[in-house]
mmCIF file of C-alpha atoms in Angstrom:
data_model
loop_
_atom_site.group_PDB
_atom_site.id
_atom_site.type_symbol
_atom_site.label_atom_id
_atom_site.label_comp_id
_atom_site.label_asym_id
_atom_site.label_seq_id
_atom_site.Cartn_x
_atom_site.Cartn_y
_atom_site.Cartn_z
ATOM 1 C CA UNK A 72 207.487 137.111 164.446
ATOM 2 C CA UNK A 73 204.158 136.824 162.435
ATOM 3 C CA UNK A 74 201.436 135.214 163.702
ATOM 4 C CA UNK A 75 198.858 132.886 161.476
ATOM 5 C CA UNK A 76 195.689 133.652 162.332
ATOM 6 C CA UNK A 77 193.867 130.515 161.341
ATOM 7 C CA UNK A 78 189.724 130.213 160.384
ATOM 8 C CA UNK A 79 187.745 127.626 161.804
ATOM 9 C CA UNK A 80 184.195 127.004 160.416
ATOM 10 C CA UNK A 81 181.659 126.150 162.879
ATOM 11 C CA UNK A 82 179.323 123.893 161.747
ATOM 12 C CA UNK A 83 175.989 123.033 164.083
ATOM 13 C CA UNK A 84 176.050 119.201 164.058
ATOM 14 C CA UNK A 85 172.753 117.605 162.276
ATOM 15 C CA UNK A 86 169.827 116.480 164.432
ATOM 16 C CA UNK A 87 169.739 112.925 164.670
ATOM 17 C CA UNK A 88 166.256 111.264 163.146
ATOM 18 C CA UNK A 89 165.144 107.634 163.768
ATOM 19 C CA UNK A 90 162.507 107.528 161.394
ATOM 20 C CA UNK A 91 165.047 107.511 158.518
ATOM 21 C CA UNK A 92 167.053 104.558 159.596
ATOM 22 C CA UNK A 93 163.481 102.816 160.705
ATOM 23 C CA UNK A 94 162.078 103.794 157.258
ATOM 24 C CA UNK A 95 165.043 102.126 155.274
ATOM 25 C CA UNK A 96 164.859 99.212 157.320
ATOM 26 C CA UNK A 97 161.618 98.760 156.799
ATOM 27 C CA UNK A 98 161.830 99.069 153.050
ATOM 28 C CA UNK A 99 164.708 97.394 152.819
ATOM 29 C CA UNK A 100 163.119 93.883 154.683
ATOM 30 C CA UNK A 101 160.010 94.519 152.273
ATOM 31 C CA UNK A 102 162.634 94.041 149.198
ATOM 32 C CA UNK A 103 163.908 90.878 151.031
ATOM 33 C CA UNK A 104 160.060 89.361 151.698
ATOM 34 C CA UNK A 105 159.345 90.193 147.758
ATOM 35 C CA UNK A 106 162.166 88.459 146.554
ATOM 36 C CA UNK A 107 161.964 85.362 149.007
ATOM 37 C CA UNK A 108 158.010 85.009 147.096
ATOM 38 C CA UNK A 109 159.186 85.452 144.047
ATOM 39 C CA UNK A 110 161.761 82.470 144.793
ATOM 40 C CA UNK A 111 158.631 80.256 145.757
ATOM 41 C CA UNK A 112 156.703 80.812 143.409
ATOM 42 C CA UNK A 113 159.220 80.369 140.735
ATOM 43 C CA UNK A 114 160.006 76.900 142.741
ATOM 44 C CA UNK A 115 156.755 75.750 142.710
ATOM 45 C CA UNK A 116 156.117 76.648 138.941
ATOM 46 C CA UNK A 117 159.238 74.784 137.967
ATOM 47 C CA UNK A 118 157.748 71.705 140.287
ATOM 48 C CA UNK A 119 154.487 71.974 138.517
ATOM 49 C CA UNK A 120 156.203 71.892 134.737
ATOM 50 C CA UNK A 121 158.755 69.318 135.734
ATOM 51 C CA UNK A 122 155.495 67.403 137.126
ATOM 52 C CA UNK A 123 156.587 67.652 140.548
ATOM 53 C CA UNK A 124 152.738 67.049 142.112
ATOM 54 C CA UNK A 125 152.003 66.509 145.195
ATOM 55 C CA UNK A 126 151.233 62.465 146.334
ATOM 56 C CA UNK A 127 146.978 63.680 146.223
ATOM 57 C CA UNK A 128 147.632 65.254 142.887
ATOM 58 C CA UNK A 129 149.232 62.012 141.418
ATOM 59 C CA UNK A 130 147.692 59.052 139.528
ATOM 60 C CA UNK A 131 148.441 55.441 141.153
ATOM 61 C CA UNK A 132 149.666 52.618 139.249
ATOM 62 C CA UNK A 133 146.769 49.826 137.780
ATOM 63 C CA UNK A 134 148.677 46.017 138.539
ATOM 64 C CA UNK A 135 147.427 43.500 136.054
ATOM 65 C CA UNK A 136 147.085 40.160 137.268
ATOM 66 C CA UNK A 137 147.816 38.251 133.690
ATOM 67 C CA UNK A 138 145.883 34.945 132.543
ATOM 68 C CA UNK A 139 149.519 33.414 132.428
ATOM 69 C CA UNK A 140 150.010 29.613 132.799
ATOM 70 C CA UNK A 141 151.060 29.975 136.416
ATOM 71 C CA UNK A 142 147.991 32.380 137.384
ATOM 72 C CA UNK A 143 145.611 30.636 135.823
ATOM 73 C CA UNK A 144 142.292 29.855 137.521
ATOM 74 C CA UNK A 145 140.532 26.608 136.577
ATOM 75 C CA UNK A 146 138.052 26.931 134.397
ATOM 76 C CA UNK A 147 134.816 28.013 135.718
ATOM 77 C CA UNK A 148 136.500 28.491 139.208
ATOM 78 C CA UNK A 149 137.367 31.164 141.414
ATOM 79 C CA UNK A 150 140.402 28.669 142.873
ATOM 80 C CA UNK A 151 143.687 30.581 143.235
ATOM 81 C CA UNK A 152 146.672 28.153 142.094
ATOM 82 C CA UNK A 153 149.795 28.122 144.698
ATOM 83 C CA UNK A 154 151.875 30.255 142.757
ATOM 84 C CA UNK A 155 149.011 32.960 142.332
ATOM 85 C CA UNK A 156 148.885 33.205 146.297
ATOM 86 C CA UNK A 157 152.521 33.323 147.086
ATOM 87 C CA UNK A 158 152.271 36.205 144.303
ATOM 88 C CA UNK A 159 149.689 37.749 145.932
ATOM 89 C CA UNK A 160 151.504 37.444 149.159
ATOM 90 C CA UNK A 161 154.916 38.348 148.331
ATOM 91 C CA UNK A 162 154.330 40.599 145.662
ATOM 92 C CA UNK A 163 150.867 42.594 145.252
ATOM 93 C CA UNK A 164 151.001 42.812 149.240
ATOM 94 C CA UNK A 165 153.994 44.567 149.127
ATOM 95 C CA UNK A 166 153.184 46.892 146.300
ATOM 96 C CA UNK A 167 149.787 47.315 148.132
ATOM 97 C CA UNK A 168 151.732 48.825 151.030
ATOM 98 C CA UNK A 169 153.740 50.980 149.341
ATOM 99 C CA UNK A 170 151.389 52.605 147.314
ATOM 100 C CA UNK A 171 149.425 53.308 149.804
ATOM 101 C CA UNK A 172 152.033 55.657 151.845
ATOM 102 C CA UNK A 173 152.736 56.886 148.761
ATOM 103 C CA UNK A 174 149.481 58.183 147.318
ATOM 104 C CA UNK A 175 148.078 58.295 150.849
ATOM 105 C CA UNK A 176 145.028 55.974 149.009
ATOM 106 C CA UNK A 177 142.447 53.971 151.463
ATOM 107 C CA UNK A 178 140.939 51.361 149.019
ATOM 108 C CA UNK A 179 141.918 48.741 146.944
ATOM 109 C CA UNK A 180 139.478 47.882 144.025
ATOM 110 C CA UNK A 181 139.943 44.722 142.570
ATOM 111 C CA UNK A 182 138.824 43.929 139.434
ATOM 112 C CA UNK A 183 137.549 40.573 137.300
ATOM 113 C CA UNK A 184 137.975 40.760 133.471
ATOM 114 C CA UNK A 185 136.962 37.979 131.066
ATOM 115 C CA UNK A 186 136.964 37.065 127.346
ATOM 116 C CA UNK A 187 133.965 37.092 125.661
ATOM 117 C CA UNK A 188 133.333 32.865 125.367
ATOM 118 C CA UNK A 189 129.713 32.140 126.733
ATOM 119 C CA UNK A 190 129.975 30.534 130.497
ATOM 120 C CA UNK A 191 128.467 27.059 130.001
ATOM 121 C CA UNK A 192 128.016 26.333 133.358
ATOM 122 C CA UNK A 193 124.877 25.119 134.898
ATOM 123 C CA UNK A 194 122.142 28.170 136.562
ATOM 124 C CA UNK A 195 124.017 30.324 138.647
ATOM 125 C CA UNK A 196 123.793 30.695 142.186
ATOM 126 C CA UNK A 197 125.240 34.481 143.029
ATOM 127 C CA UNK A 198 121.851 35.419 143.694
ATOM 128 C CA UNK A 199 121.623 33.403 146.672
ATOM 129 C CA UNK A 200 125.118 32.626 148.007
ATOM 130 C CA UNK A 201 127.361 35.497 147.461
ATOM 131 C CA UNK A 202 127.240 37.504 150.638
ATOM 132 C CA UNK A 203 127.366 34.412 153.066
ATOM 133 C CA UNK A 204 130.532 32.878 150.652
ATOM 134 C CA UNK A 205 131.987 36.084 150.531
ATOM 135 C CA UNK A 206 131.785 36.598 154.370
ATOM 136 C CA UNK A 207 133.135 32.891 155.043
ATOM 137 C CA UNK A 208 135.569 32.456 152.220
ATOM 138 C CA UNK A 209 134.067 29.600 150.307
ATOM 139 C CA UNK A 210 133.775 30.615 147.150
ATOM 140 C CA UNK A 211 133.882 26.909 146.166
ATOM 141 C CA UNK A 212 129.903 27.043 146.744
ATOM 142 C CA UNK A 213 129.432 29.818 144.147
ATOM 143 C CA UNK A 214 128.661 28.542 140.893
ATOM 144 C CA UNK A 215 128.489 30.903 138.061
ATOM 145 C CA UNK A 216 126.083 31.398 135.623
ATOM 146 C CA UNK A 217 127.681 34.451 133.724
ATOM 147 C CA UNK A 218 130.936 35.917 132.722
ATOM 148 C CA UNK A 219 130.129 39.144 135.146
ATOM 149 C CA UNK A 220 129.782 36.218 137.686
ATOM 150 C CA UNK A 221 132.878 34.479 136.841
ATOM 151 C CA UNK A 222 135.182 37.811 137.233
ATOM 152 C CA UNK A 223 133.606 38.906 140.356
ATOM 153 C CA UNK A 224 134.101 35.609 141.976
ATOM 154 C CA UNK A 225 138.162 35.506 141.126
ATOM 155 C CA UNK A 226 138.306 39.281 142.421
ATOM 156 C CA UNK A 227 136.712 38.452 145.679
ATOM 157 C CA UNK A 228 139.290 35.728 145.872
ATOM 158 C CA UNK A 229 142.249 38.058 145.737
ATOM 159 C CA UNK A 230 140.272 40.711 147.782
ATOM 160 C CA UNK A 231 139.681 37.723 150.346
ATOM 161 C CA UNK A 232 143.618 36.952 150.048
ATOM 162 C CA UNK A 233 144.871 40.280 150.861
ATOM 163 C CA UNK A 234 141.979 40.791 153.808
ATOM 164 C CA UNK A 235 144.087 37.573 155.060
ATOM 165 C CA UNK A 236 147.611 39.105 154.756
ATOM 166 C CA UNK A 237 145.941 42.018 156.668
ATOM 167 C CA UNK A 238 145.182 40.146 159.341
ATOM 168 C CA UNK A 239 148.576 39.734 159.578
ATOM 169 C CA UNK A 240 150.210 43.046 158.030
ATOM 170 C CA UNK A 241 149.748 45.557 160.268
ATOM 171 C CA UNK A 242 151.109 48.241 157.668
ATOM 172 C CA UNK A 243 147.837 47.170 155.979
ATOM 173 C CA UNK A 244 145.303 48.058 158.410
ATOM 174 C CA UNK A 245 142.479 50.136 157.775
ATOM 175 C CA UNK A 246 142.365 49.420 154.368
ATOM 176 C CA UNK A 247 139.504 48.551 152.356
ATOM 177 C CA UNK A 248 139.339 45.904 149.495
ATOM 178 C CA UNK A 249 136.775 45.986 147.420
ATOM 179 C CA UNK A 250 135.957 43.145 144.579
ATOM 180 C CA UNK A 251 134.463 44.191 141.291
ATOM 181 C CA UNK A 252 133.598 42.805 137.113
ATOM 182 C CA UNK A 253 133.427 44.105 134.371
ATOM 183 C CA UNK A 254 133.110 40.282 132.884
ATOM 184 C CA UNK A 255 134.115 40.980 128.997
ATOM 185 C CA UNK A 256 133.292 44.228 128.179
ATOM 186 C CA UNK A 257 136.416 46.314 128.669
ATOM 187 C CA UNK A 258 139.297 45.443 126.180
ATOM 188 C CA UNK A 259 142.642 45.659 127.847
ATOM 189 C CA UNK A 260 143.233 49.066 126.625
ATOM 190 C CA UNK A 261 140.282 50.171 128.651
ATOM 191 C CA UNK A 262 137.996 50.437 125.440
ATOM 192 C CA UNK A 263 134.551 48.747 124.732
ATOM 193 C CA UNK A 264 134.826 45.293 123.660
ATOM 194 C CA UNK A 265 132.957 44.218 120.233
ATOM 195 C CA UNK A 266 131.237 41.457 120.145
ATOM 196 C CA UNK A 267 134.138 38.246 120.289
ATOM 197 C CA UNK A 268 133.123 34.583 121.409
ATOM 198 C CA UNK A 269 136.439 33.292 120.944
ATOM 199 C CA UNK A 270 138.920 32.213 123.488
ATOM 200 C CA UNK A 271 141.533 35.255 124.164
ATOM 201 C CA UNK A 272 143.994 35.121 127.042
ATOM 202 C CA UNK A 273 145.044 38.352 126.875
ATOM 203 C CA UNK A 274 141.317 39.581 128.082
ATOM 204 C CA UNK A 275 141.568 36.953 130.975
ATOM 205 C CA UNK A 276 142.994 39.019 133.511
ATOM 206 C CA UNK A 277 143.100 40.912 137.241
ATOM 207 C CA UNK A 278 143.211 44.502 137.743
ATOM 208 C CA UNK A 279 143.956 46.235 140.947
ATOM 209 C CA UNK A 280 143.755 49.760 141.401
ATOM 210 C CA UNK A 281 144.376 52.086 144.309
ATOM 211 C CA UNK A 282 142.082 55.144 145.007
ATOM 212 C CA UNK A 283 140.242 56.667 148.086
ATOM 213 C CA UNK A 284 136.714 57.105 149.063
ATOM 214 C CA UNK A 285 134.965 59.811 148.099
ATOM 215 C CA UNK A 286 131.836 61.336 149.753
ATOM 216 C CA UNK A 287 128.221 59.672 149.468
ATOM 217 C CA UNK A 288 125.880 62.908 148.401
ATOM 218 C CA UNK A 289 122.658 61.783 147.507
ATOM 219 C CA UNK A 290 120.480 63.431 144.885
ATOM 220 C CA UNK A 291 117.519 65.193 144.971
ATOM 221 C CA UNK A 292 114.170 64.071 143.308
ATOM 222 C CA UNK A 293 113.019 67.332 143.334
#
């Protein structure tokens, strides 16, 4: 009977060390932080190109108010025609509200162009009237002696009719409208006008544009 005499290698088990596994961890979660960034960035630089901007970074819409025949103001008048005001109410109020949630905007400018035809009208009165009519809403006192008059008084009649609907709106509180002319000297394409005395329509109109308030810094003599 032989016997098999069998070796068996001994082998000291290894020491066990945490700082590997912690180390690889570590690294490993450092791999997973870098490539999470890189994903973001690479989002937002696809946003940017695709123009993916952010509400404050975007540009508003301008609404023109046309000199159509069912907008039209009288001549010489600042008198809003029924269909004008239910536009105003219906329409411009609405798109009021929803740009401003939009582009998160605080004022409403409006705007009074006008074609270049001399105002015939007797001496204005601006000078003396404006702020109490403007206050009150009877701008059937003002009487204009200009074309920069004229404008002004038909923007402060929409202004006036959306400071109504606010009264009224509350999705329209805290805004600010604001009434402003240019009278004729801004073609529709926003360039300078030349000279024209001739009747034109299509310079006849309303603009109303959304921004926000910026900060009053005042300027130093010195």
């Amino acid at each position: 009977m032989s016997f098999v005499r069998r070796r068996y290698s001994h082998q000291e088990p290894e020491e066990f060390n945490p700082w590997i596994s912690s180390t690889d961890l570590i690294s490993n979660g450092f791999l997973i932080l870098s490539f999470i960034n890189f994903l973001l960035l690479a989002f937002v630089f696809f946003s940017q190109k695709q123009g993916g901007q952010s509400p404050a970074e975007e540009v508003p819409p301008i609404i023109l108010i046309p000199d159509n025949a069912a907008f039209r103001f009288p001549v010489g008048s600042a008198q809003l025609s029924q269909p004008l005001r239910k536009y105003i109410r219906e329409r411009l109020a609405e798109s009021v509200i929803a740009n401003r949630y939009k582009y998160k905007i605080d004022t409403v400018e409006v705007i009074g162009h006008t074609d270049g035809q001399p105002n015939r009208s007797r001496v204005g009165n601006l000078d003396f009237r404006l702020e109490e009519s403007a206050v009150t809403n009877r701008l059937d006192r003002l009487t204009p002696g200009s074309n920069t008059d004229l404008g002004l008084m038909r923007a402060l009649a929409i202004a006036n009719e959306l400071r109504k609907i606010q009264a009224q709106r509350p999705e329209l509180k805290g805004l600010n409208f604001r009434a402003y002319s240019a009278g004729q000297l801004y073609l529709p394409t926003g360039e300078l006008s030349p000279p024209n005395r001739k009747d034109d329509p299509s310079r006849r109109r309303i603009e109303v544009r959304f921004t926000r308030l910026g900060r009053i810094v005042e300027v130093s003599s010195q």
